Amino acid sequence: MEDYSQPEERRKIKIVNLMNTNNKTETAAKKPVPEVNILKIQDNFLVVGASNGSIRFYNFQYTIVSWFEDTGIHSITSISFSRENRFGYDDIKKLEDEEGQTHFDCPDFIVVDRECTVHLCKSA
């Protein structure tokens, strides 16, 4: 196996489109492609804040776990999470209601958008 540990020897090994815009309708295709404004690690999640106001939570295999869209938030400039750590990813699998539906739960967080509006978001 080749050694890619030196900066001049590094290369791409995987490309992931976190703002998946494939297979959209013609109307959606005319909208501008959303950009990733915020990319951060929160507990066991990769959190993406986008220019279209969406917030997406991925696991480390780049599978989407949860998302917040159409919330009236403009282009995201900042995301901050509560220090309260209620559940980790392994616990999310166990959060099932009486009907067996699994629920996403993470600490409360605030989002600031380009309009300087602060939004409180709760996952539960």
Short mmCIF file of C-alpha atoms in Angstrom, two decimals:
data_model
loop_
_atom_site.label_atom_id
_atom_site.label_comp_id
_atom_site.label_asym_id
_atom_site.label_seq_id
_atom_site.Cartn_x
_atom_site.Cartn_y
_atom_site.Cartn_z
CA MET A 1 0.00 0.00 0.00
CA GLU A 2 1.27 3.44 -0.87
CA ASP A 3 2.20 5.92 1.85
CA TYR A 4 0.12 9.11 1.66
CA SER A 5 1.04 10.42 5.09
CA GLN A 6 3.06 13.38 3.80
CA PRO A 7 1.08 16.51 2.77
CA GLU A 8 2.57 16.54 -0.73
CA GLU A 9 1.54 12.88 -1.17
CA ARG A 10 -2.10 13.18 -0.09
CA ARG A 11 -4.92 12.59 -2.51
CA LYS A 12 -8.71 12.42 -2.54
CA ILE A 13 -10.04 9.05 -1.52
CA LYS A 14 -13.75 9.81 -1.45
CA ILE A 15 -16.02 12.61 -2.71
CA VAL A 16 -19.38 13.05 -0.99
CA ASN A 17 -22.09 15.50 -2.08
CA LEU A 18 -23.62 16.60 1.23
CA MET A 19 -26.07 18.93 -0.52
CA ASN A 20 -27.44 16.20 -2.79
CA THR A 21 -29.21 17.98 -5.63
CA ASN A 22 -29.52 15.03 -7.99
CA ASN A 23 -32.92 13.76 -9.15
CA LYS A 24 -34.72 17.01 -8.42
CA THR A 25 -37.72 18.27 -10.37
CA GLU A 26 -37.27 20.77 -13.18
CA THR A 27 -38.59 23.58 -10.98
CA ALA A 28 -36.11 22.75 -8.22
CA ALA A 29 -33.32 22.50 -10.79
CA LYS A 30 -33.79 26.20 -11.63
CA LYS A 31 -33.07 27.24 -8.04
CA PRO A 32 -29.47 28.06 -7.13
CA VAL A 33 -27.46 25.13 -5.84
CA PRO A 34 -27.16 25.42 -2.02
CA GLU A 35 -23.69 25.91 -0.61
CA VAL A 36 -22.24 24.52 2.60
CA ASN A 37 -21.69 27.46 4.97
CA ILE A 38 -21.04 25.58 8.22
CA LEU A 39 -19.42 22.19 8.66
CA LYS A 40 -18.83 21.01 12.21
CA ILE A 41 -18.63 17.93 14.39
CA GLN A 42 -21.18 17.72 17.21
CA ASP A 43 -20.94 14.57 19.31
CA ASN A 44 -21.29 11.70 16.82
CA PHE A 45 -22.63 13.83 13.99
CA LEU A 46 -21.30 15.85 11.11
CA VAL A 47 -23.52 18.95 11.05
CA VAL A 48 -23.99 20.94 7.84
CA GLY A 49 -25.51 24.43 7.73
CA ALA A 50 -26.36 25.56 4.20
CA SER A 51 -27.03 28.71 2.22
CA ASN A 52 -30.66 27.65 1.73
CA GLY A 53 -31.27 27.59 5.52
CA SER A 54 -31.23 23.81 5.89
CA ILE A 55 -29.41 22.03 8.70
CA ARG A 56 -28.44 18.41 8.15
CA PHE A 57 -27.04 15.82 10.53
CA TYR A 58 -24.92 12.97 9.10
CA ASN A 59 -23.25 10.04 10.78
CA PHE A 60 -19.59 9.38 10.01
CA GLN A 61 -20.51 7.08 7.12
CA TYR A 62 -22.12 10.18 5.50
CA THR A 63 -25.64 8.82 5.88
CA ILE A 64 -28.19 11.49 6.70
CA VAL A 65 -29.68 10.97 10.16
CA SER A 66 -31.91 14.05 10.45
CA TRP A 67 -32.51 17.41 8.79
CA PHE A 68 -34.28 20.71 9.37
CA GLU A 69 -35.61 22.45 6.24
CA ASP A 70 -38.26 25.02 5.32
CA THR A 71 -38.04 26.63 8.76
CA GLY A 72 -37.85 30.24 7.58
CA ILE A 73 -34.12 30.43 8.25
CA HIS A 74 -32.05 32.26 5.62
CA SER A 75 -28.44 31.47 4.70
CA ILE A 76 -26.81 30.07 7.86
CA THR A 77 -23.77 31.83 9.29
CA SER A 78 -23.45 30.14 12.70
CA ILE A 79 -24.66 27.08 14.63
CA SER A 80 -24.10 26.68 18.38
CA PHE A 81 -25.20 23.72 20.48
CA SER A 82 -26.21 23.57 24.12
CA ARG A 83 -23.63 21.99 26.38
CA GLU A 84 -26.29 19.58 27.51
CA ASN A 85 -25.48 16.19 25.99
CA ARG A 86 -28.66 14.19 26.24
CA PHE A 87 -27.97 11.31 23.90
CA GLY A 88 -25.20 9.96 21.70
CA TYR A 89 -25.69 8.21 18.37
CA ASP A 90 -25.94 4.75 19.97
CA ASP A 91 -28.78 5.97 22.18
CA ILE A 92 -30.72 7.34 19.19
CA LYS A 93 -31.25 3.80 17.97
CA LYS A 94 -33.01 3.07 21.27
CA LEU A 95 -35.36 6.09 21.22
CA GLU A 96 -38.49 4.37 20.02
CA ASP A 97 -42.09 5.23 20.77
CA GLU A 98 -44.89 2.75 21.36
CA GLU A 99 -45.30 2.24 17.61
CA GLY A 100 -41.64 1.34 17.12
CA GLN A 101 -40.74 4.62 15.37
CA THR A 102 -37.16 5.79 16.03
CA HIS A 103 -36.74 9.46 16.91
CA PHE A 104 -33.76 11.77 16.45
CA ASP A 105 -32.67 13.70 19.53
CA CYS A 106 -29.75 16.07 20.01
CA PRO A 107 -28.97 19.03 22.26
CA ASP A 108 -30.94 22.21 21.58
CA PHE A 109 -29.09 24.59 19.28
CA ILE A 110 -29.24 28.14 17.98
CA VAL A 111 -28.75 29.20 14.40
CA VAL A 112 -27.84 32.67 13.17
CA ASP A 113 -28.62 33.56 9.57
CA ARG A 114 -27.40 36.25 7.17
CA GLU A 115 -30.24 38.53 8.34
CA CYS A 116 -28.69 38.44 11.87
CA THR A 117 -31.74 36.60 13.15
CA VAL A 118 -31.20 34.11 15.97
CA HIS A 119 -33.33 30.96 15.81
CA LEU A 120 -33.72 28.42 18.64
CA CYS A 121 -34.02 24.87 17.32
CA LYS A 122 -35.11 21.83 19.30
CA SER A 123 -34.92 18.31 17.97
CA ALA A 124 -37.49 16.87 20.36
#
